[in-house]
Coordinates of C-alpha atoms in Angstrom, one line a residue:
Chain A
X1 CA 15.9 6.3 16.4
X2 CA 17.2 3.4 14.5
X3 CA 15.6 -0.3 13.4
X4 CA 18.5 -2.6 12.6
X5 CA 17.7 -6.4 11.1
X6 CA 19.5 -8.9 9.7
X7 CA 18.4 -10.9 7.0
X8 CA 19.7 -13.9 4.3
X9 CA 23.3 -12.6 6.0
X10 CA 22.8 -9.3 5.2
X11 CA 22.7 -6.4 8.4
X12 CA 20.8 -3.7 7.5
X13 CA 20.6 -0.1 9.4
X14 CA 17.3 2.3 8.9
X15 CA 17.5 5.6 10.0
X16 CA 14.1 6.7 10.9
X17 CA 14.3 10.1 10.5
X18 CA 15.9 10.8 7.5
X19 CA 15.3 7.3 5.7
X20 CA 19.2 6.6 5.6
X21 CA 19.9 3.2 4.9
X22 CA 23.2 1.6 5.8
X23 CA 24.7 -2.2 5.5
X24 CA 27.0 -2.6 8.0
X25 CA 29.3 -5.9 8.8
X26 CA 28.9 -7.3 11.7
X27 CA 31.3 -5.7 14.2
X28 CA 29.7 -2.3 13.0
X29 CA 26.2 -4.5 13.9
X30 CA 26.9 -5.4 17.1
X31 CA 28.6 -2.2 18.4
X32 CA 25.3 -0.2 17.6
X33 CA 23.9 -2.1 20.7
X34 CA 26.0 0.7 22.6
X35 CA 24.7 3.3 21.1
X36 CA 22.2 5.2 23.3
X37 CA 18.8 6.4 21.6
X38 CA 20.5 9.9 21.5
X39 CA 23.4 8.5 19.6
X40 CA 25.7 8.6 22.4
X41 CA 28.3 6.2 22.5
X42 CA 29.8 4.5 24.9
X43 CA 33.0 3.1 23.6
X44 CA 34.7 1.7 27.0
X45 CA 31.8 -0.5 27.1
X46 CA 31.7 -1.5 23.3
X47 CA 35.3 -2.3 23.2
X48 CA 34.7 -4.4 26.7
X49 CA 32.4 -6.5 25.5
X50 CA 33.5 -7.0 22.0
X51 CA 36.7 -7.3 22.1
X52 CA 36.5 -11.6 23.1
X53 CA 35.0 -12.0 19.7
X54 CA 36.9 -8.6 17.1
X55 CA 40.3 -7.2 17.6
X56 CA 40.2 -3.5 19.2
X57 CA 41.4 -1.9 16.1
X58 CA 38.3 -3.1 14.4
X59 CA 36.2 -2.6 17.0
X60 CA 37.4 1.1 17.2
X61 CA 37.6 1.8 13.6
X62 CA 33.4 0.2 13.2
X63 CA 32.7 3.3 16.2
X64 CA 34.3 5.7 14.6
X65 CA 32.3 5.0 11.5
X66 CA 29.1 5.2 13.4
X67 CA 30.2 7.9 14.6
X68 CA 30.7 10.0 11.5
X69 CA 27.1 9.1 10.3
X70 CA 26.0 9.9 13.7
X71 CA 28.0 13.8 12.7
X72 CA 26.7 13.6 9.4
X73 CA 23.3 13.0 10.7
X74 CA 22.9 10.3 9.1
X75 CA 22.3 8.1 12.2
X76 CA 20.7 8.5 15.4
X77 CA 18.7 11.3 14.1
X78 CA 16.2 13.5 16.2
X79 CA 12.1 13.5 14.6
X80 CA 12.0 16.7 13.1
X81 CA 8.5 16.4 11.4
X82 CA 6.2 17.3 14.7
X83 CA 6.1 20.7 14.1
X84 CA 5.0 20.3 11.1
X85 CA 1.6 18.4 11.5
X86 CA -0.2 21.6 12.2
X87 CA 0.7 23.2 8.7
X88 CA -0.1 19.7 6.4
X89 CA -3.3 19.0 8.8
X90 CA -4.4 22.8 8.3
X91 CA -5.2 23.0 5.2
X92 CA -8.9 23.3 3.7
X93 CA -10.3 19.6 2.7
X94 CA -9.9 18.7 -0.8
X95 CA -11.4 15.8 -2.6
X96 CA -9.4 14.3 -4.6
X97 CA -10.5 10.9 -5.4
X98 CA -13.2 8.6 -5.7
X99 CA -14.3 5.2 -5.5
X100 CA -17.6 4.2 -7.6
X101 CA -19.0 1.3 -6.6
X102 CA -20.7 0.6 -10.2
X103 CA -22.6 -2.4 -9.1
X104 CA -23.0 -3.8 -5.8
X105 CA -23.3 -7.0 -7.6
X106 CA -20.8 -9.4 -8.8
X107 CA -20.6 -12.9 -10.8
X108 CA -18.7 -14.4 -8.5
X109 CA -19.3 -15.6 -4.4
X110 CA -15.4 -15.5 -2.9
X111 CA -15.3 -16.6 0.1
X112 CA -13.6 -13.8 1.6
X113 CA -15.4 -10.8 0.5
X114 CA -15.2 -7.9 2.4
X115 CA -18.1 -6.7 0.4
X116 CA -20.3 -9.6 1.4
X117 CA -20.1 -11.4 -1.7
X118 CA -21.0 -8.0 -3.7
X119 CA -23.9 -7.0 -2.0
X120 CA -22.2 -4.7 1.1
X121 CA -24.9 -6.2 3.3
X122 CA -27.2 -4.5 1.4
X123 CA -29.4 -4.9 -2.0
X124 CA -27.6 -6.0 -5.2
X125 CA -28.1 -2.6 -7.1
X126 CA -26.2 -0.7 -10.2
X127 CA -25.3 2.7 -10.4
X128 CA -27.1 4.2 -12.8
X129 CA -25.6 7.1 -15.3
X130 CA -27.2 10.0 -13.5
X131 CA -25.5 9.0 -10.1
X132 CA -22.0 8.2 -11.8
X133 CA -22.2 12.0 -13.4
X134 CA -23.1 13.4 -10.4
X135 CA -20.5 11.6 -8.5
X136 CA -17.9 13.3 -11.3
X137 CA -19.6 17.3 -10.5
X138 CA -19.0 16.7 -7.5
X139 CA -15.6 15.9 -7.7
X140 CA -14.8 18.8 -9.2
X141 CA -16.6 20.7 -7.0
X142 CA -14.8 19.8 -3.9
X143 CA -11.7 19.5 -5.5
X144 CA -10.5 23.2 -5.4
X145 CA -7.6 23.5 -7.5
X146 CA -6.7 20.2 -7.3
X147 CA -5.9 18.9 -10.9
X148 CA -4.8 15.6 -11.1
X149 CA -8.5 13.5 -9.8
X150 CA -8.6 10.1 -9.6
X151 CA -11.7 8.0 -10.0
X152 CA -11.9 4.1 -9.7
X153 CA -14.3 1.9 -10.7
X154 CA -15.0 -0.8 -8.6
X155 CA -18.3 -3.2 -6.9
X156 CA -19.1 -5.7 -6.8
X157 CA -17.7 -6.5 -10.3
X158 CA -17.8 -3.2 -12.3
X159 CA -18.3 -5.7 -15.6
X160 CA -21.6 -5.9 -14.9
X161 CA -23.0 -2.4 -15.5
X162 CA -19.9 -1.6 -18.1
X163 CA -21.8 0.7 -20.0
X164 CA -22.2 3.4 -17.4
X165 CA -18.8 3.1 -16.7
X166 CA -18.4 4.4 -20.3
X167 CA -20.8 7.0 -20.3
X168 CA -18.8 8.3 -16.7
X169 CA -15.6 8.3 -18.5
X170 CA -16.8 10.4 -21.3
X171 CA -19.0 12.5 -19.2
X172 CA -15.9 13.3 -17.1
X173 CA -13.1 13.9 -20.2
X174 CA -15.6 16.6 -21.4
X175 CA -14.9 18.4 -18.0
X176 CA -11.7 18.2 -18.1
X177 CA -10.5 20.9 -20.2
X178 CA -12.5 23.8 -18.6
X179 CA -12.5 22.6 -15.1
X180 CA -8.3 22.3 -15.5
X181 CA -8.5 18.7 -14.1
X182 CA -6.9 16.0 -15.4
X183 CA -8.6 12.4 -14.3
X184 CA -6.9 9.3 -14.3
X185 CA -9.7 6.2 -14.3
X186 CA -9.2 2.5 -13.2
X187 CA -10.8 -0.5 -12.8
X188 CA -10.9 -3.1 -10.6
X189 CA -12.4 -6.7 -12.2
X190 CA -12.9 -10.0 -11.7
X191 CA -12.3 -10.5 -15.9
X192 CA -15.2 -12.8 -16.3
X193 CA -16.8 -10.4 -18.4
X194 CA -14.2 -9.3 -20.2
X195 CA -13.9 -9.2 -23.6
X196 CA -12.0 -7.8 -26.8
X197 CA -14.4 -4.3 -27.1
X198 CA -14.0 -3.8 -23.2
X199 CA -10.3 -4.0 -23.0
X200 CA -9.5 -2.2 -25.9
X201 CA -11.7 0.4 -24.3
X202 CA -10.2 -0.1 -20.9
X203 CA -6.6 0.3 -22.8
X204 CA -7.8 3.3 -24.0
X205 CA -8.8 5.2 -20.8
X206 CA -7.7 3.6 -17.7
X207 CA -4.0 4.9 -16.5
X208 CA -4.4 1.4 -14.4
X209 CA -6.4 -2.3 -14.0
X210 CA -6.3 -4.4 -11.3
X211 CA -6.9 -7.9 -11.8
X212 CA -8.0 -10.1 -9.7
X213 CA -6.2 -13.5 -9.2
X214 CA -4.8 -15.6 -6.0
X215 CA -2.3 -17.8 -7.7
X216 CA -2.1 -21.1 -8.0
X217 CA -5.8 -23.0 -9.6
X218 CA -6.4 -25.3 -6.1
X219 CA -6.2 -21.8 -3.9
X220 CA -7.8 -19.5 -6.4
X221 CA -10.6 -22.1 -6.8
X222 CA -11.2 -22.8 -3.8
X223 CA -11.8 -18.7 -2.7
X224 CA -12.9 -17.5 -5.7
X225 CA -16.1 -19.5 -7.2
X226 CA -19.1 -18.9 -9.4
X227 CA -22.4 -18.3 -8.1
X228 CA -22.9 -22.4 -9.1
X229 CA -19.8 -23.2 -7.2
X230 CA -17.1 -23.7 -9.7
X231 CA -13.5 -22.3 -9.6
X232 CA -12.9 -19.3 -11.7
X233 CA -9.4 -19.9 -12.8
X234 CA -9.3 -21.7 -15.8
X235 CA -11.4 -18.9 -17.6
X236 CA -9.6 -15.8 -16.2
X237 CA -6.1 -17.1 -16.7
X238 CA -5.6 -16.5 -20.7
X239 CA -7.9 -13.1 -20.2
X240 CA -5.8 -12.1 -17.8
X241 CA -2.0 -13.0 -19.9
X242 CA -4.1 -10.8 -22.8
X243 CA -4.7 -7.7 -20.6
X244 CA -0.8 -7.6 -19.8
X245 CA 0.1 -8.2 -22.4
X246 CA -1.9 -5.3 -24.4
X247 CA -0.5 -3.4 -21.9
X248 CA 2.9 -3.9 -22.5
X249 CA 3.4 -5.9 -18.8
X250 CA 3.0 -2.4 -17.2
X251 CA 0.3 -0.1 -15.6
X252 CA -1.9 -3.2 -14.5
X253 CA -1.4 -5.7 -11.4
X254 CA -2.9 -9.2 -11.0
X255 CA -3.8 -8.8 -7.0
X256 CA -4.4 -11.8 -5.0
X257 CA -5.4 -12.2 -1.2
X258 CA -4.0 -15.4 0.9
X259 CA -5.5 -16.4 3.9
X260 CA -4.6 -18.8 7.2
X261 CA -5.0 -21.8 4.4
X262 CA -2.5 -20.8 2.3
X263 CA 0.4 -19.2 4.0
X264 CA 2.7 -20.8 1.8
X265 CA 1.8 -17.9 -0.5
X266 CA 5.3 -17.3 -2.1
X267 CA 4.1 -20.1 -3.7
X268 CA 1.2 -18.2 -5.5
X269 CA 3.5 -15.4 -6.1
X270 CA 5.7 -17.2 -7.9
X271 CA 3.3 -19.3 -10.1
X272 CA 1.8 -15.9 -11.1
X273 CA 5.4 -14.9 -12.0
X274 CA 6.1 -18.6 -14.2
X275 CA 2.6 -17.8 -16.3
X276 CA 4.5 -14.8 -17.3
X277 CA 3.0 -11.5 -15.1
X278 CA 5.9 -8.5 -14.7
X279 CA 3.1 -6.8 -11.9
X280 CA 2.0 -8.7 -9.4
X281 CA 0.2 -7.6 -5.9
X282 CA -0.7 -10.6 -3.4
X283 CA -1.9 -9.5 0.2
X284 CA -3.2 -10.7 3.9
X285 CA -7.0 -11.2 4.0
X286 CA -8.0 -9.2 6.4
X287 CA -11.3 -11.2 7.9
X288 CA -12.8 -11.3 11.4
X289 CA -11.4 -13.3 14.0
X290 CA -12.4 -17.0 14.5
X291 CA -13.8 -17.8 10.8
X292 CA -11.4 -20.3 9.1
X293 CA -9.2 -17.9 7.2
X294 CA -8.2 -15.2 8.9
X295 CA -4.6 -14.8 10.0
X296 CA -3.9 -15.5 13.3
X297 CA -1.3 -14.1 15.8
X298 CA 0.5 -17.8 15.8
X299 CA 0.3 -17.6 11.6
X300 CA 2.7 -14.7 12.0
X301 CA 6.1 -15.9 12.3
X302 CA 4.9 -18.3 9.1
X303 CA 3.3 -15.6 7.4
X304 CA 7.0 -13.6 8.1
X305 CA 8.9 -16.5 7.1
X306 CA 7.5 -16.6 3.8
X307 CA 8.0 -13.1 2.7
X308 CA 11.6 -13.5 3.5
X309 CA 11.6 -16.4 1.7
X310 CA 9.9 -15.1 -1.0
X311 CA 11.8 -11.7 -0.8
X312 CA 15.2 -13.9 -1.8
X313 CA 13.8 -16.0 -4.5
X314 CA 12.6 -12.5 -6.2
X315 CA 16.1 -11.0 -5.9
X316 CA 17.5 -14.3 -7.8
X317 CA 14.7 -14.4 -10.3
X318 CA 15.6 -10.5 -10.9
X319 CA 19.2 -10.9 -11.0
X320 CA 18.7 -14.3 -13.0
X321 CA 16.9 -11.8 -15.7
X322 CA 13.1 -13.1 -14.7
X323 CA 12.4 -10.1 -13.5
X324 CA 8.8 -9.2 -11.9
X325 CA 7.4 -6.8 -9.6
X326 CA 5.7 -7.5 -6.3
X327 CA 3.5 -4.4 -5.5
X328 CA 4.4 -4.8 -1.5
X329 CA 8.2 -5.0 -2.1
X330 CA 8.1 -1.7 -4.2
X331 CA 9.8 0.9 -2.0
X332 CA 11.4 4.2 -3.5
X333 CA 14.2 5.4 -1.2
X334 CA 15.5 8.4 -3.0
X335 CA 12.2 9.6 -4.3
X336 CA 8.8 8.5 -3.3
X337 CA 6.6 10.4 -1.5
X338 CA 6.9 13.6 0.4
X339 CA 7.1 13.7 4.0
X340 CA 3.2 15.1 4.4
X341 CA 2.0 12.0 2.5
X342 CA 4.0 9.8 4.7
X343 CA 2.6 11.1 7.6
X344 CA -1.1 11.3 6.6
X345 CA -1.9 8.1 4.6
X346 CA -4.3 7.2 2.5
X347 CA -6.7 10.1 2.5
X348 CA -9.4 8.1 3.5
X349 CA -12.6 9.9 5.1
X350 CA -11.6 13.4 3.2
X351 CA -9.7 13.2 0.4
X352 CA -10.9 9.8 -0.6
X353 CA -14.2 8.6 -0.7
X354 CA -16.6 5.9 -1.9
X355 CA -20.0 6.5 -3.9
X356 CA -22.3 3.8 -3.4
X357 CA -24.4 3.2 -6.5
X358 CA -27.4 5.3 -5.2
X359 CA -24.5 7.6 -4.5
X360 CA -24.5 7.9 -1.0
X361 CA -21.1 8.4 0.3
X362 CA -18.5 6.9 2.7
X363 CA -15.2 7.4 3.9
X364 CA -14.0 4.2 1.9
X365 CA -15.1 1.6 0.1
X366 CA -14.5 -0.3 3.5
X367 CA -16.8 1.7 5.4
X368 CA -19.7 1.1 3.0
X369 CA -22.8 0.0 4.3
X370 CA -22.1 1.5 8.1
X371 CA -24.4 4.0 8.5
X372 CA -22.0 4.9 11.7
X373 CA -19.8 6.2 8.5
X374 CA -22.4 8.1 6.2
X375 CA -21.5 11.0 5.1
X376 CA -24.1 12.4 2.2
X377 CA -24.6 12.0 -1.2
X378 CA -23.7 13.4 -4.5
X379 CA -26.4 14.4 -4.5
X380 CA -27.3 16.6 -1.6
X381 CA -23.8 17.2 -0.8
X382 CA -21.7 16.8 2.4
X383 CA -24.3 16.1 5.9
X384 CA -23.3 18.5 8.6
X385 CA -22.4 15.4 10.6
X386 CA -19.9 14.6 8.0
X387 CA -17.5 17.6 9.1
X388 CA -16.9 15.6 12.4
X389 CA -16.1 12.6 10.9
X390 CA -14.2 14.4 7.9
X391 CA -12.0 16.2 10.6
X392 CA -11.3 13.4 12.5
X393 CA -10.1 11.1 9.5
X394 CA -8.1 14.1 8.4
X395 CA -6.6 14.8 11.9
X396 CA -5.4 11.1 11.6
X397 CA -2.2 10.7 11.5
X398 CA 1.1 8.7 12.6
X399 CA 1.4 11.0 15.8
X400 CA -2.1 10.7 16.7
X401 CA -1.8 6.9 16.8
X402 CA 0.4 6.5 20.1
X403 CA 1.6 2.5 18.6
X404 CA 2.5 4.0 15.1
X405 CA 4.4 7.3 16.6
X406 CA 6.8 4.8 18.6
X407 CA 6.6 2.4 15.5
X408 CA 10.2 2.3 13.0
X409 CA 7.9 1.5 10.2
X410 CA 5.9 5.1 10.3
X411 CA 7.2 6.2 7.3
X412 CA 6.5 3.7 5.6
X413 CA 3.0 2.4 6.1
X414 CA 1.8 5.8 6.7
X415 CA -0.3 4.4 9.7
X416 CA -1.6 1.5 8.1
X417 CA -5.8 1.2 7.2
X418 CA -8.5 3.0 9.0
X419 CA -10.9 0.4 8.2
X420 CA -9.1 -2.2 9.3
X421 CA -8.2 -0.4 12.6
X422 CA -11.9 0.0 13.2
X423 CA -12.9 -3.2 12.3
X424 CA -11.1 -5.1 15.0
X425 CA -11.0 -1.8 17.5
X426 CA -13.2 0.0 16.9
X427 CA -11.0 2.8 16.6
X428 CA -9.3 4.6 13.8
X429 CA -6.6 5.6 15.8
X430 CA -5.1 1.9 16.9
X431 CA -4.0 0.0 13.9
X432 CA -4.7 -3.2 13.1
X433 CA -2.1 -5.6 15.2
X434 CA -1.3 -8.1 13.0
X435 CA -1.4 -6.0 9.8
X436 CA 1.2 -4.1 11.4
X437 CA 3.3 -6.8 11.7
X438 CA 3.1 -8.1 8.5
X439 CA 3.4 -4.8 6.8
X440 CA 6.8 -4.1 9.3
X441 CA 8.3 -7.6 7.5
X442 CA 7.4 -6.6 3.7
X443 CA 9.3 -3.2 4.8
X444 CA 12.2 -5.2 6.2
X445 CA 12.1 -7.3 3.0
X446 CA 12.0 -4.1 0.9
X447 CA 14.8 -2.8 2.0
X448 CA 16.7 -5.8 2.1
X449 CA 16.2 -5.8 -1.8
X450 CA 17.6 -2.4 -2.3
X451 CA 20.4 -3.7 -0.6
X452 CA 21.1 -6.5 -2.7
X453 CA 20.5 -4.6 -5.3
X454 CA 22.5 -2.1 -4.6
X455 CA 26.0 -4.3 -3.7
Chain B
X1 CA 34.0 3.6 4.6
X2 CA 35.5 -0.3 5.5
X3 CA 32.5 -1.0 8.1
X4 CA 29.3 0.7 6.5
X5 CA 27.9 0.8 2.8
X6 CA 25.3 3.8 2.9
X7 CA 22.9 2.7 0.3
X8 CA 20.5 5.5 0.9
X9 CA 21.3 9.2 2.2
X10 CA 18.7 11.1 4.0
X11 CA 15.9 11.6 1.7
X12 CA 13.2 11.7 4.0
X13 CA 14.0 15.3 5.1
X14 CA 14.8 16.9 1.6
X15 CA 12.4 19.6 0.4
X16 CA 10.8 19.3 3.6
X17 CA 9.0 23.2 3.2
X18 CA 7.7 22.1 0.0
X19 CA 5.7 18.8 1.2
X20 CA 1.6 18.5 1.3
X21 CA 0.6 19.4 -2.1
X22 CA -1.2 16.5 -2.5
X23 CA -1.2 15.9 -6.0
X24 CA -0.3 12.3 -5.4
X25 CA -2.1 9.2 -6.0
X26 CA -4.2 8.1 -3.4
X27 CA -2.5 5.1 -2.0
X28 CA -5.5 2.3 -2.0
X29 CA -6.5 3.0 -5.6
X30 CA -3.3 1.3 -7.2
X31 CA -3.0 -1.8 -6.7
X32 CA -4.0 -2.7 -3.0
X33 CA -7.4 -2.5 -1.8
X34 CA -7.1 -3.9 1.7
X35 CA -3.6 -2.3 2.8
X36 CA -1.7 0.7 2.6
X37 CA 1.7 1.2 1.3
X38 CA 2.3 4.3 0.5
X39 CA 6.2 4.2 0.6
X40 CA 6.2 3.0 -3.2
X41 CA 4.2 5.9 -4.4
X42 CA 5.5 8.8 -7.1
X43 CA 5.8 12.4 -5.8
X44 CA 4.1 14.6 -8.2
X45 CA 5.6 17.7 -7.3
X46 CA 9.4 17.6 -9.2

């Protein structure tokens, strides 16, 4: 299987199989269209039709390159990963990261929260110490000999109860050493709260911070507001230039969500670039169908539109010397991850979970608050129910999902979110349409960057 | 080649018996907390 695009000019060639990635001119282009599924070619019939617009010793020198790669397997090439699913899914579930949910609070009321403004449809609680320590043992517990553990803190706004994520942090570095387990802590804020004491201490211990941002003041403001109504931006802006800096413009991301009203969200990109952030991350909302800012089928081709647009203003910024980072753009060709990862996703539901703050846990933070998805406590451990669900999050994987095992992009969205696949299928196993589509055009995009980047 | 610039050989299938050892980051905790993408993420096993 292939997936061939052109964009800004350029024609670009993805192996699916191997990952190969070619840029081919365009007789090379248009003589892949015969060019069966099993890489045979069919060079009467490419010369035939090709030869009113290229000259037949172009035409025949284009298939005979394709037609090395095909040789080198380089092209055309047959899935060889099927056989593997049984050994990856096999193995004994591990636990290998966790997401606190500190408060189930937060100072602000943005209009898209998934959490319900903070509360996850519930009571606005805290986690107390006890909860976050047992949330740590418990780790380790079901961690096996899994060393690197990764624990984020996150509401609600985890500002609010900042003290107990202190006291977690130390309680878990004084585990470390005898449990042969190295944890790696972030933080996930609104930075309304933040202060000197609280990012040096965040400097200190988190490996990561995501800050939270949607760009330009009229579209922040108008999503993200106090509890009395006003716009948040003015105040977070110079926080948020001192956390990257203090970080040396790496190992943080200001993180944005656009929605239906602003789809011209390049825009925000890029004015988060001008006030001087290297790491940026702006994404989709994903909010349910028929309120006033969820992205529509029709917002699609707009939506697409602009990352192309926004994926050739980055390339000239970076080439200009202005460089930045766009989270969604990043894609490692050579290296990255394994094939297993690829396959498998985000762990969610078995190696990933999230603690509530009276530490009940859920297959993700996204899951909170549907009993449907309880799963225990850290306290009392795993339910017996839990297996079920554990098992079938684990068992979830590109193949199992008939749209993502036909799908070019497999490899690279690893089967896209559970929780959004249930929230508008009720199914984990049928991704989310139209973050599917979105996620195949910041792929596209992606690769089109390497490209340009690499000519 | 005169046709086709190969920016990227085959990757995807290298090491292949020595994938799953999932040290790796979990995907949603870096920087997304509504989408995956996974393709940007560091193998810990080198």
């Amino acid at each position: 299987m292939i997936h061939k695009f052109s964009m800004h000019g350029t024609n670009i060639v993805l192996d699916i199989n191997t990952g190969a990635v070619h840029v081919v001119d365009e007789i090379t282009y248009n003589a892949l269209e015969y060019i069966d599924i099993t890489g045979c070619i069919n060079r009467t019939e490419a010369i035939t039709a090709l030869s009113d617009r290229y000259n037949e010793k172009e035409i025949v020198e284009a298939i005979d390159e394709i037609d090395e790669l095909i040789n080198n397997k380089l092209l055309f090439t047959a899935d060889p990963f099927e056989n593997y699913i049984p050994i990856w899914s096999g193995k004994k579930p591990v636990v290998k990261a966790l997401c606190l949910h500190i408060a189930h609070d937060c100072n602000l009321r943005c209009k898209y929260c998934f959490a319900s403004t903070g509360d996850y449809s519930g009571q606005r609680s805290l986690m107390s110490l006890e909860t976050g320590k047992r949330a740590i043992d418990f780790l380790i517990r079901n961690s096996a000999n899994r060393r690197n553990l990764e624990v984020d803190f996150f509401g609600g706004e985890p500002l609010m109860n900042f003290d107990v994520v202190k006291g977690i942090v130390e309680y878990a570095r004084g585990l470390e050493k005898d449990n042969n387990k190295n944890f790696r802590f972030t933080i996930t804020t609104n930075m309304l709260l933040l202060n000197d004491d609280i990012l040096d201490y965040i400097n200190k211990n988190m490996s990561n911070v995501v800050l939270s941002i949607d760009g330009r003041k009229a579209i922040n403001d108008k999503m993200r507001k106090r509890v009395n109504g006003t716009g948040c931006y003015d105040k977070i802006v110079p926080i948020a230039k001192k956390v990257a800096e203090s970080r040396n413009q790496n190992n943080y991301y200001v993180r944005g969500t656009f929605t239906r009203n602003n789809l011209d969200f390049a825009e925000d990109v890029l004015h988060l670039a001008d006030l001087g952030f290297e790491q940026i991350s702006v994404e989709p909302v994903v909010a349910a169908e028929g309120t006033d800012i969820d992205i529509r089928k029709e917002d699609i081709d707009s939506a697409c539109r602009e990352y192309e647009r926004l994926a050739y203003e980055y390339i000239k910024r970076r080439k200009e010397g202005n460089w930045f980072n766009f989270f969604h753009f990043m894609i490692d060709l050579e290296g990255g991850p394994c094939v297993a990862k690829r396959m498998a996703g985000c762990g969610s539901g078995h190696e990933y979970l999230a603690v509530t703050p009276e530490g009940d846990l859920y297959p993700c933070h996204q899951f909170v608050g549907d009993e449907k998805f309880y799963m225990g406590s850290v306290y009392t451990g795993f339910t017996q129910e839990s297996e079920t669900l554990a098992e079938l999050f684990k068992k979830t994987n590109i193949y199992t999902k008939t749209e993502c095992s036909e799908c070019w992009a497999k490899f690279y969205c690893s089967g896209g979110c559970a929780a959004n696949a249930y929230q508008f299928n009720k199914d984990i196993n049928i991704p989310y349409k139209i973050g599917c589509e979105l996620e195949k055009k910041r792929v596209e995009c992606a690769l089109w960057i390497k490209a340009q980047e690499s000519m | 080649m005169k046709h086709i610039k190969t920016i990227n050989g085959a990757s995807m299938t290298k090491n292949i018996n020595k994938a799953g050892c999932g040290e790796c980051q979990t995907s949603c905790q870096s920087a997304c907390k509504t989408s995956c993408t996974v393709a940007n993420q560091q193998c810990e096993n080198k």
